[in-house]
Coordinates of C-alpha atoms and ligand atoms in Angstrom, one line a residue:
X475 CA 0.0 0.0 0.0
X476 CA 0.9 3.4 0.0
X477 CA 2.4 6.4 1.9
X478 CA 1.2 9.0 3.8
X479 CA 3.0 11.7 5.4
X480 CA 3.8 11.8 8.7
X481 CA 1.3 13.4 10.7
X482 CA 1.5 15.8 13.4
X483 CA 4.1 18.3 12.4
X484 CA 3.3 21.7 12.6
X485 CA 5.0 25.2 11.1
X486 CA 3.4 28.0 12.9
X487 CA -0.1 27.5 12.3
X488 CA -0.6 24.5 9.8
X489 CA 0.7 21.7 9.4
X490 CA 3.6 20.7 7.5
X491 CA 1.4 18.8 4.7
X492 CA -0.6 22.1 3.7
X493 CA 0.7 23.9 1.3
X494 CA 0.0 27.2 -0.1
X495 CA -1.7 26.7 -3.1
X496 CA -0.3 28.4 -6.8
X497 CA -4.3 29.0 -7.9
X498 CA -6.7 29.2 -4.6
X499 CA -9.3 28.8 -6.7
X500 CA -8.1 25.1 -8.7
X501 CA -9.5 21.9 -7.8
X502 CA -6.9 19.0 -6.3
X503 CA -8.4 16.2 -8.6
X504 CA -7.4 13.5 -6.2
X505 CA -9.5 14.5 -3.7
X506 CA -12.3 14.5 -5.2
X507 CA -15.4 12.2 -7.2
X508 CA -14.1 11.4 -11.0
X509 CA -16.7 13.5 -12.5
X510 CA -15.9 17.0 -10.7
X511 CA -14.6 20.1 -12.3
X512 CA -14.4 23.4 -11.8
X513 CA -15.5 26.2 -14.7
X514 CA -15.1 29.9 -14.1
X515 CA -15.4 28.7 -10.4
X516 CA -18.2 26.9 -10.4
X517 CA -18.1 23.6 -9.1
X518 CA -19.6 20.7 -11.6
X519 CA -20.3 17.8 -10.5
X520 CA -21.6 14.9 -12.8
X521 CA -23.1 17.3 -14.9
X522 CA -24.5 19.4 -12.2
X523 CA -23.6 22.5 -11.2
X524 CA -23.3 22.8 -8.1
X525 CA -25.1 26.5 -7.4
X526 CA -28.2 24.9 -9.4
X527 CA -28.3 22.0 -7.2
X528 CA -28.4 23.9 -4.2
X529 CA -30.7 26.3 -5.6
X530 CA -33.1 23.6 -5.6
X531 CA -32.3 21.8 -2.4
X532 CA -30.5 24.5 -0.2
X533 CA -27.5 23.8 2.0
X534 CA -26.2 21.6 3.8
X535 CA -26.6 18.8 0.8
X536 CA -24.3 16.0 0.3
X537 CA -23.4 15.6 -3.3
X538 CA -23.3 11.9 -4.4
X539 CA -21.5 11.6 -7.4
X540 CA -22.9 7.9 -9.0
X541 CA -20.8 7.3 -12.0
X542 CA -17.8 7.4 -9.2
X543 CA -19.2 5.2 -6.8
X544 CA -20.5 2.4 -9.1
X545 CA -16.8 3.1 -10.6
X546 CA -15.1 2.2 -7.8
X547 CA -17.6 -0.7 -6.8
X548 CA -16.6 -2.2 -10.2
X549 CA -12.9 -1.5 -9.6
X550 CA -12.8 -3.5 -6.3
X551 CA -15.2 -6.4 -7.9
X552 CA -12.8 -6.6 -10.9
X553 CA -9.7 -6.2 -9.6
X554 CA -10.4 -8.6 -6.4
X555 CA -11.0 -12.0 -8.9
X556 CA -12.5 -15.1 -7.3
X557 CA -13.1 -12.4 -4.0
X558 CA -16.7 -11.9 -2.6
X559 CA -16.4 -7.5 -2.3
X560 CA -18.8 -6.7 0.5
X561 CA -19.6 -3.1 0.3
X562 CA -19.7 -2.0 3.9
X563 CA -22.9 -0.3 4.2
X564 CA -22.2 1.1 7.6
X565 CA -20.1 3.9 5.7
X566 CA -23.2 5.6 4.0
X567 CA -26.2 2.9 3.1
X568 CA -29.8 4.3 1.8
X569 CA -32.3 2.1 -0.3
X570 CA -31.3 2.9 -4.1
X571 CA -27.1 3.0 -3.0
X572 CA -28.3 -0.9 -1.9
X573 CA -29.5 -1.3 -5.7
X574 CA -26.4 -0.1 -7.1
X575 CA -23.9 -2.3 -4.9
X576 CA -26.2 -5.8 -6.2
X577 CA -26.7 -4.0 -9.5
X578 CA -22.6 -3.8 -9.7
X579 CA -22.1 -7.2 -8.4
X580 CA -21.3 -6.6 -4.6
X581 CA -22.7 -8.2 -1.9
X582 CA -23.6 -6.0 1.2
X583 CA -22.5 -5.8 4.8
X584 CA -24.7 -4.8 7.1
X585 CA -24.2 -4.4 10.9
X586 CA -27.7 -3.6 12.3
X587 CA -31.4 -4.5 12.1
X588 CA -31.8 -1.2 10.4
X589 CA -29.2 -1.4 7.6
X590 CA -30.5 -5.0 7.1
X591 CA -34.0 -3.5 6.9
X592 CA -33.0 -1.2 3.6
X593 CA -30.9 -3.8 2.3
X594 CA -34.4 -6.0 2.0
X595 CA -36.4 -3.2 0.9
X596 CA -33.5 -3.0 -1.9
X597 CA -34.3 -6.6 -2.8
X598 CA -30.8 -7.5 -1.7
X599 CA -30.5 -11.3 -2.2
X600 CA -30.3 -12.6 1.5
X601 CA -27.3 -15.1 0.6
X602 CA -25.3 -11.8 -0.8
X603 CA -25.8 -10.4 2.7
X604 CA -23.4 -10.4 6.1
X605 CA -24.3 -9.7 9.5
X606 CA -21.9 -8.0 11.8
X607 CA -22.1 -6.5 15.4
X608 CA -20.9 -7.4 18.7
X609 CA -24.4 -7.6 20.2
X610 CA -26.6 -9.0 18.3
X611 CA -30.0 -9.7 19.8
X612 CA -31.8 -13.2 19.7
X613 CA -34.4 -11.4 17.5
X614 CA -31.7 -10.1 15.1
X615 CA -30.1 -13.5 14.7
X616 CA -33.5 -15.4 14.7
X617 CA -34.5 -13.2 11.9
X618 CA -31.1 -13.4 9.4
X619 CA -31.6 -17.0 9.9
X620 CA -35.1 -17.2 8.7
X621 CA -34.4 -14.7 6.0
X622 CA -31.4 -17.4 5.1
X623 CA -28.7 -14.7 5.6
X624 CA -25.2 -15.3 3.3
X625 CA -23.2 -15.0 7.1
X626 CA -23.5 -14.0 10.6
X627 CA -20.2 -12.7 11.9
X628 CA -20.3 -14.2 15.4
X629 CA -18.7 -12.0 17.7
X630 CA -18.8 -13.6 21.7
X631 CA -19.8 -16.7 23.4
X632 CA -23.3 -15.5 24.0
X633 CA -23.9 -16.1 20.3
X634 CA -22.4 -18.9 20.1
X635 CA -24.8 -20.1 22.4
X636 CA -27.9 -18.1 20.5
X637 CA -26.5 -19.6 17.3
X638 CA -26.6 -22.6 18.6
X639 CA -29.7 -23.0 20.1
X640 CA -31.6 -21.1 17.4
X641 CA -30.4 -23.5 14.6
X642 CA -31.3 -26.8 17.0
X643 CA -34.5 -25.5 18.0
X644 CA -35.6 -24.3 14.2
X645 CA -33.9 -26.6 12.3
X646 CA -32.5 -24.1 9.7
X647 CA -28.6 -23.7 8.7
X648 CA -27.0 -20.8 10.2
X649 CA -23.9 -19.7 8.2
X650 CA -21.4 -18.3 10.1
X651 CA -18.1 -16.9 10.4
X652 CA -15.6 -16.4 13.9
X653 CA -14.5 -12.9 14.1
X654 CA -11.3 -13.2 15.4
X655 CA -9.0 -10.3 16.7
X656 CA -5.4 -10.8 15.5
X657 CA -3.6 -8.1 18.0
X658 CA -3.6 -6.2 15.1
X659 CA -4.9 -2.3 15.2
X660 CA -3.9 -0.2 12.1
X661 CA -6.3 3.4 12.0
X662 CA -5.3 5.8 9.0
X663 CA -0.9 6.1 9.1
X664 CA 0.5 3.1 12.0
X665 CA -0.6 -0.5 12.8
X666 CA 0.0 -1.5 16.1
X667 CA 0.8 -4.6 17.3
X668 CA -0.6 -6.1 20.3
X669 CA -0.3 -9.2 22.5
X670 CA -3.5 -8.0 24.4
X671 CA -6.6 -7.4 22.4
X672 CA -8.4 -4.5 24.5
X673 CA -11.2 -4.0 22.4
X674 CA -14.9 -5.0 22.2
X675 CA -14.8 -6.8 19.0
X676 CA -14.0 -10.3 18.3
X677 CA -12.7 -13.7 19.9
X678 CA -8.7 -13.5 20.9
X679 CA -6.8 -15.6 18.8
X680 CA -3.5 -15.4 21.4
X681 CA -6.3 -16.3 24.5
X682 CA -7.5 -19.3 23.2
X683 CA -10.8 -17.9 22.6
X684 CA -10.6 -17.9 18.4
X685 CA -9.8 -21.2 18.5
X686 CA -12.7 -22.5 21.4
X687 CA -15.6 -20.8 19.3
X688 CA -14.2 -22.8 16.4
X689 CA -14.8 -25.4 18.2
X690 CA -18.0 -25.0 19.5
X691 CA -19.5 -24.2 16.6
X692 CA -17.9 -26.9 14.9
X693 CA -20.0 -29.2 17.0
X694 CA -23.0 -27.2 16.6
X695 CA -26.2 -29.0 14.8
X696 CA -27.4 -27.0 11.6
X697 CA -24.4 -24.6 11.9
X698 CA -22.0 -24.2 9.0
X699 CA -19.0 -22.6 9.8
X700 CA -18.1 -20.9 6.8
X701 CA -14.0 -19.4 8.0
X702 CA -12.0 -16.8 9.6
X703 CA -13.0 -13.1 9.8
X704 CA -10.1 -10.6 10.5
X705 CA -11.1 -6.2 10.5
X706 CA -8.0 -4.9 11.7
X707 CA -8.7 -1.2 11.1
X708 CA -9.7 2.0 9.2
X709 CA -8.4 3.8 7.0
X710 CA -5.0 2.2 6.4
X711 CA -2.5 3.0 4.2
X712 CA 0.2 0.1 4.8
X713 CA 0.0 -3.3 4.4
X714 CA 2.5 -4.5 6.9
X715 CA -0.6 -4.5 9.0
X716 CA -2.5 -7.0 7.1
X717 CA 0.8 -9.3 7.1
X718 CA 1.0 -9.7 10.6
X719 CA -2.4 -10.0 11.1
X720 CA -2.6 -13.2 8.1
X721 CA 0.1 -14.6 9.3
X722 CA -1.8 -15.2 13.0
X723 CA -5.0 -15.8 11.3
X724 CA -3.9 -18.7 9.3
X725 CA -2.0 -20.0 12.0
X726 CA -5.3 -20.3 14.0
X727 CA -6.6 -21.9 10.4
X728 CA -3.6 -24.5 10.8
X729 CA -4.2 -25.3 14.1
X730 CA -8.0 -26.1 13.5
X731 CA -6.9 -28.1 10.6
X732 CA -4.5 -29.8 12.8
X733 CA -6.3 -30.4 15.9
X734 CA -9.9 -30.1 14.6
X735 CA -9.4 -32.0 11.4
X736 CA -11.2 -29.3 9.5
X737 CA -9.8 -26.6 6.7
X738 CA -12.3 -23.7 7.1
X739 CA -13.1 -23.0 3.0
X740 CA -13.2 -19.4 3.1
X741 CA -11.6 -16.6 5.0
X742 CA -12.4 -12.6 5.2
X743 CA -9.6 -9.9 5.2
X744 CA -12.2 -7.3 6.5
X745 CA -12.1 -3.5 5.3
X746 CA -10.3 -0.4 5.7
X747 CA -8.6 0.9 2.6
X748 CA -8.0 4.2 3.0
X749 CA -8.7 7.7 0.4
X750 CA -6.6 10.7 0.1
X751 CA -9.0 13.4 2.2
X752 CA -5.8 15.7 1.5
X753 CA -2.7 16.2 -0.2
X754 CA -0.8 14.2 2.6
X755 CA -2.8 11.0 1.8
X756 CA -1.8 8.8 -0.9
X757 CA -4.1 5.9 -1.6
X758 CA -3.8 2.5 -3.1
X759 CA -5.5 1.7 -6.4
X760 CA -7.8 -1.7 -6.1
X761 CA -5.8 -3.4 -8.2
X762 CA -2.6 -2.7 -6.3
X763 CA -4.4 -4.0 -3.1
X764 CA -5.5 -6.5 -4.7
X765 CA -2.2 -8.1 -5.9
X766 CA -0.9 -7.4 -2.3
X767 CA -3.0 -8.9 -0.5
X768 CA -3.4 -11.9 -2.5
X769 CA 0.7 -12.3 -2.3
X770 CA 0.4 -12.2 1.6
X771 CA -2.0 -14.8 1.8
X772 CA -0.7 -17.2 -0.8
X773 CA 2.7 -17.0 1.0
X774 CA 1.2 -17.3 4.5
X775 CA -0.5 -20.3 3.1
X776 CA 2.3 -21.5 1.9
X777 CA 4.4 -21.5 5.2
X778 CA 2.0 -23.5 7.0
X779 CA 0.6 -25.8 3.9
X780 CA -2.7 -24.6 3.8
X781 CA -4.6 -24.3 1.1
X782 CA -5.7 -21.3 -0.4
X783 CA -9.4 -20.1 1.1
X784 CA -12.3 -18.8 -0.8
X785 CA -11.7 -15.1 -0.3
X786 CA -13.6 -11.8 1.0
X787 CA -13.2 -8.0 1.5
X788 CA -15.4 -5.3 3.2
X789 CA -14.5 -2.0 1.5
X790 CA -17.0 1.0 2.8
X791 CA -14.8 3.9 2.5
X792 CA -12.4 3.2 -0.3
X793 CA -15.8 3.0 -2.5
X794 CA -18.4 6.0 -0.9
X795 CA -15.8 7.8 0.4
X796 CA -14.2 9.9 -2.6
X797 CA -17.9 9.7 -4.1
X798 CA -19.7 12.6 -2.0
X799 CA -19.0 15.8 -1.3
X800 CA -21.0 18.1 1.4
X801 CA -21.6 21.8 0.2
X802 CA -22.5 24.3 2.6
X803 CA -23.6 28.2 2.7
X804 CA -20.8 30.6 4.7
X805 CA -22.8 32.1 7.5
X806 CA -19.9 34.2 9.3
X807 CA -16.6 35.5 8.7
X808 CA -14.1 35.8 11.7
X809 CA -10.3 36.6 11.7
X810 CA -8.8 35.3 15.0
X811 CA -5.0 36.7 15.8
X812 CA -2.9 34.0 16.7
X813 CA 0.4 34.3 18.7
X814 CA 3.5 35.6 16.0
X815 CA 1.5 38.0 14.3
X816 CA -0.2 35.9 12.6
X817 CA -4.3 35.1 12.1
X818 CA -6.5 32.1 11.4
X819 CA -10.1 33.3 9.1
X820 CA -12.8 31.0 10.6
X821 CA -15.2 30.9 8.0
X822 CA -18.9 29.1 9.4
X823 CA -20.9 27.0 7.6
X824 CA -24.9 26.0 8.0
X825 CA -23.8 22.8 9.3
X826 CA -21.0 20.9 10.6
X827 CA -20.3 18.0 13.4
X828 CA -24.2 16.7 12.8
X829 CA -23.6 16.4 9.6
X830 CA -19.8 15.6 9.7
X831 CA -18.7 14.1 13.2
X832 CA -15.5 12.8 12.1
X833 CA -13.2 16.2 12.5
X834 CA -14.5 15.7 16.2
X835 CA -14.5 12.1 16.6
X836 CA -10.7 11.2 14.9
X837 CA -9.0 14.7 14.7
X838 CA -10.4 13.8 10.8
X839 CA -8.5 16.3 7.9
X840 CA -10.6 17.3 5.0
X841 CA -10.2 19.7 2.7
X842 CA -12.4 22.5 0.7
X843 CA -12.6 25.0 -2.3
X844 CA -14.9 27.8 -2.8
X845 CA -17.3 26.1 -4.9
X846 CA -19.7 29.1 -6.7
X847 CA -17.4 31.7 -8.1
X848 CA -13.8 32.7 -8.6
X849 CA -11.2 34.7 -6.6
X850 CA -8.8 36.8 -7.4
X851 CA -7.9 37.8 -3.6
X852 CA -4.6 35.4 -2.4
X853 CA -4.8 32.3 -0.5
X854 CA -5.3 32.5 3.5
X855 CA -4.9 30.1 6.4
X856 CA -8.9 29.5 7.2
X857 CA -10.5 26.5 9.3
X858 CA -14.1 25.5 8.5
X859 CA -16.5 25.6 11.1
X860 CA -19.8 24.4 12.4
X861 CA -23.0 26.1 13.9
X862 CA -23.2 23.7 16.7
X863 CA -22.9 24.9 20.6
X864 CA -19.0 22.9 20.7
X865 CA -16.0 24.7 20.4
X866 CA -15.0 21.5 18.8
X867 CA -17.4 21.8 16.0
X868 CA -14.8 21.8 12.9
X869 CA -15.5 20.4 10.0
X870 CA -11.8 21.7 8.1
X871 CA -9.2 22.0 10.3
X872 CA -6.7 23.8 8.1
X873 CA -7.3 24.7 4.4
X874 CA -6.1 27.7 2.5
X875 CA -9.2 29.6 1.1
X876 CA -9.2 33.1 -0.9
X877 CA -8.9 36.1 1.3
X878 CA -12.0 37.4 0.0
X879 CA -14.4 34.5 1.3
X880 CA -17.8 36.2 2.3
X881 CA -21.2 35.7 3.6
X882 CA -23.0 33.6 1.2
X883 CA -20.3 31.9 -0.8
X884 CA -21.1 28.2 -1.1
X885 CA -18.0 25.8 0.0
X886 CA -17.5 22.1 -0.8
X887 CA -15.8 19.5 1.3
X888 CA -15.0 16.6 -0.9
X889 CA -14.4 13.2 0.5
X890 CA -17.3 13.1 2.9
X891 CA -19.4 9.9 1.8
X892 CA -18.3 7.7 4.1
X893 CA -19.0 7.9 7.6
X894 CA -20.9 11.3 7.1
X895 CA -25.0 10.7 6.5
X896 CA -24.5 7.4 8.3
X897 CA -22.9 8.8 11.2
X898 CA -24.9 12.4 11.0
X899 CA -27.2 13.4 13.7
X900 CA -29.7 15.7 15.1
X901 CA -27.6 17.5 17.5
X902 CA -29.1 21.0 17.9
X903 CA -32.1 20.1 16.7
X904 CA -30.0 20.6 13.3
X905 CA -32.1 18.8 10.2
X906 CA -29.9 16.1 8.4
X907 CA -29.0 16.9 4.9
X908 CA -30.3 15.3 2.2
X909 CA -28.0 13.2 -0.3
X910 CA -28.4 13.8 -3.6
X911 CA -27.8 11.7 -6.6
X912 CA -26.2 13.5 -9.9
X913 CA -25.2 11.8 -12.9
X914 CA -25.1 13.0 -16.7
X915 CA -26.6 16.7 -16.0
X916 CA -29.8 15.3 -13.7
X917 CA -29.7 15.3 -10.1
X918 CA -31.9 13.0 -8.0
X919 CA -32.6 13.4 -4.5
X920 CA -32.4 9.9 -2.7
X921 CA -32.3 11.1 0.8
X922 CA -34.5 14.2 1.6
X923 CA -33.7 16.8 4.1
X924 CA -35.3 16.4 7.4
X925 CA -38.1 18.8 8.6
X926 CA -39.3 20.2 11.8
X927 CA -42.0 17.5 11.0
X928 CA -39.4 14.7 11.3
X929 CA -38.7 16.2 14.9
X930 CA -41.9 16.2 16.0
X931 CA -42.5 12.7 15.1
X932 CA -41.2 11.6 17.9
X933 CA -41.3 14.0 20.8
X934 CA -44.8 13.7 22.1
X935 CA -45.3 16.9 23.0
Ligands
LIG2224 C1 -16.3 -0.7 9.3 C2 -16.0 -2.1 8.8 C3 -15.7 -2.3 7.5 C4 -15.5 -1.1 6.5 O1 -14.4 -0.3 6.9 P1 -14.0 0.9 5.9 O2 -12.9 1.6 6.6 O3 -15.2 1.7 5.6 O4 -13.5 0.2 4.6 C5 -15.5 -3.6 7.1 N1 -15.6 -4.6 7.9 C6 -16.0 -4.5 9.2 C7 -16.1 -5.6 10.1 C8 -16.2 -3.2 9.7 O5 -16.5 -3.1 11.0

């Protein structure tokens, strides 16, 4: 995989990363959806330009750009041979995104009764369909059973034991996988390697505990263990990561072979390729990952004389990510001295961390461009900000916008598809955005902006 710059580094008031840009105005093309340019300042994207769009639909919107994302679904199916791709709907799911992932020929992750729900409505094909979450209810499980659900990812030995029973007592297969946790933690430019797994989700593989659920389930009437199932992370940019983590995973695989007499048919590598939000991030392409991660397993195979299992992925991200962008209305102006002489321009926007949490949540970097006019002022240091009651309400946390930004002036924040509608909420009372759909000059909405209406549905007064 590929580089990314090392974070953390500071000159002054920005980091090291951001430089000044040559034209304020120009778009960075890597950061953004394929079909986005910029023409006498306005921002186009698939065919839509941008101050039409929100002419129609106001601001906030999030601007789903679908020739990118069934792009990049097709580029991880094709390059990925004899894979399963699992888009991971937990990044940004709504009914007709469902369509497109079977329409492109993923399956579909889901992780709650709710995204499972939408999947259905879709007319997802159950058996296309995987079930994650580390707390499943005996109603959730009981009901991907009887809907005959592709795999369960069972995450504890309480569902073992709900497995279990709920095959017996109903006589219908359960296909499963064991998530396992390989000690393994990569999350956007490092992987860490553990001996102690202190995290909520999956079985220990160093404990024992991977290998016990193996067995239990092994035994198990009308369960069919389907493999391993390894997640080590988000956003990741090295593979090393993944290395370590196959090479423990398939040792667990050889040691159920060995003492278990059983070679589990298929194995999951999980998710987490990362996107370039900025300059500093520099992505791999599907078809690089592809050929990497097929080398690792084929040699960890190798080394312990294994054969080579039926194999998945679960990108979210890497295929939603790049494909939306969120433009927003300035509301506010500010220029705030900083020590040295030197100021930061906070420039507000009618949104921010309910529609974009991550800034907040992982000290996230995005970027953004002035997205309805040209400037001709020079570049300053600005930071994009919320309307929420949070001092930590930042959507940009350093981007270099034209002196001259006003009241008024729309912005776009590319990279924000995954992780931004899915994770938005109503903080404030704020209304979530609506997604909209543009491809070939039409837009679409999919998801509709909330109203007061929505609100009051469920506070009884
Ligand atoms: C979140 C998650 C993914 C997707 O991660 P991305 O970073 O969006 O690619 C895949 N698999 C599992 C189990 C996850 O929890």
């Amino acid at each position: 995989m590929s580089g990314h710059a090392s974070p953390g580094s500071f000159t002054g008031t920005s980091p090291v990363w951001l430089k000044t840009p040559d034209d304020v105005n120009a778009l960075v093309p890597e950061l953004w959806s394929a079909t986005a340019e910029k023409t006498d300042g306005v921002l186009t994207v698939g065919g839509v330009a941008v101050p039409d769009l929100v002419a129609n639909v106001n601001t906030p919107a999030y601007v789903l750009d679908e020739a990118d994302f069934r792009e990049r679904a097709r580029a991880f199916r094709d390059a990925f041979t004899g894979y399963d791709v699992y888009y991971a709907g937990k990044a940004f799911l709504c009914t007709e995104v469902a369509r497109w992932v079977q329409q492109e020929g993923l399956s579909l992750d889901v992780c709650s009764d709710g995204e499972l729900s939408v999947a259905l409505r879709a007319e997802v094909d159950p058996a296309r369909i995987g079930y994650h979450g580390n707390n499943k209810t005996p109603m959730e499980l009981r009901r991907a059973i009887a809907l005959g659900v592709g795999r369960i990812i069972i995450d504890s030995f309480d569902e073992v034991e709900r497995i279990a029973s709920i095959a017996a007592e109903t006589g219908m297969t359960a296909r499963v996988m064991v998530r396992v946790t390989a000690g393994v933690e990569a999350h956007t430019h490092e992987y860490i390697a553990t001996a102690h797994e202190d995290q909520k989700f999956g079985f220990s593989i160093s404990s024992g505990d991977a290998f016990e659920a193996v067995r239990r389930l092994l035994a198990a009437p009308n369960v069919d263990l389907r493999g391993l199932h390894s997640h080590i992370g988000s956003q990741i940019f090295d593979s090393s990561g993944f290395e370590v983590a196959a090479r423990r995973v398939l040792a667990l695989q050889a040691r159920i072979r060995d003492e278990l007499s059983t070679e589990l048919p298929e194995l999951d590598l999980g998710g987490g390729f990362g996107i370039a939000y900025t300059t500093q991030d520099d992505p791999s392409t599907p078809k690089a990952l592809a050929e990497e991660l097929t080398a690792i397993v084929e040699h960890e195979c190798r080394g312990f004389g294994l054969a080579v299992p039926h194999l998945s992925i679960e990108p979210g991200r890497a295929i939603v990510g790049p494909s939306m962008c969120t433009v927003y209305t300035v509301g506010t102006v500010k220029e705030v001295a900083l020590d040295g002489g030197v100021s930061r321009t906070y420039v507000s926007v009618d949104g921010g961390m309910s529609d974009n949490i991550r800034t907040a949540l992982y000290d996230a970097d995005y970027s953004a461009t002035l997205a309805g006019r040209t400037s001709s002022a020079g570049p300053v240091l600005g930071r994009v900000v919320g309307k929420h009651c949070e001092a930590g309400d930042i959507v940009v946390k350093h981007e270099f916008l034209p002196g001259d930004i006003a009241p008024g002036d729309l912005i776009a924040v590319p990279g924000t598809g995954a992780y931004g509608r899915s994770m938005a909420s109503n903080y404030n009372h704020a209304l979530r955005p609506p997604v909209v759909a543009v491809r070939d000059g039409e837009s679409r909405v999919l998801v509709r902006r909330e109203t007061e209406a929505d609100l009051f549905a469920t506070d009884l007064g």
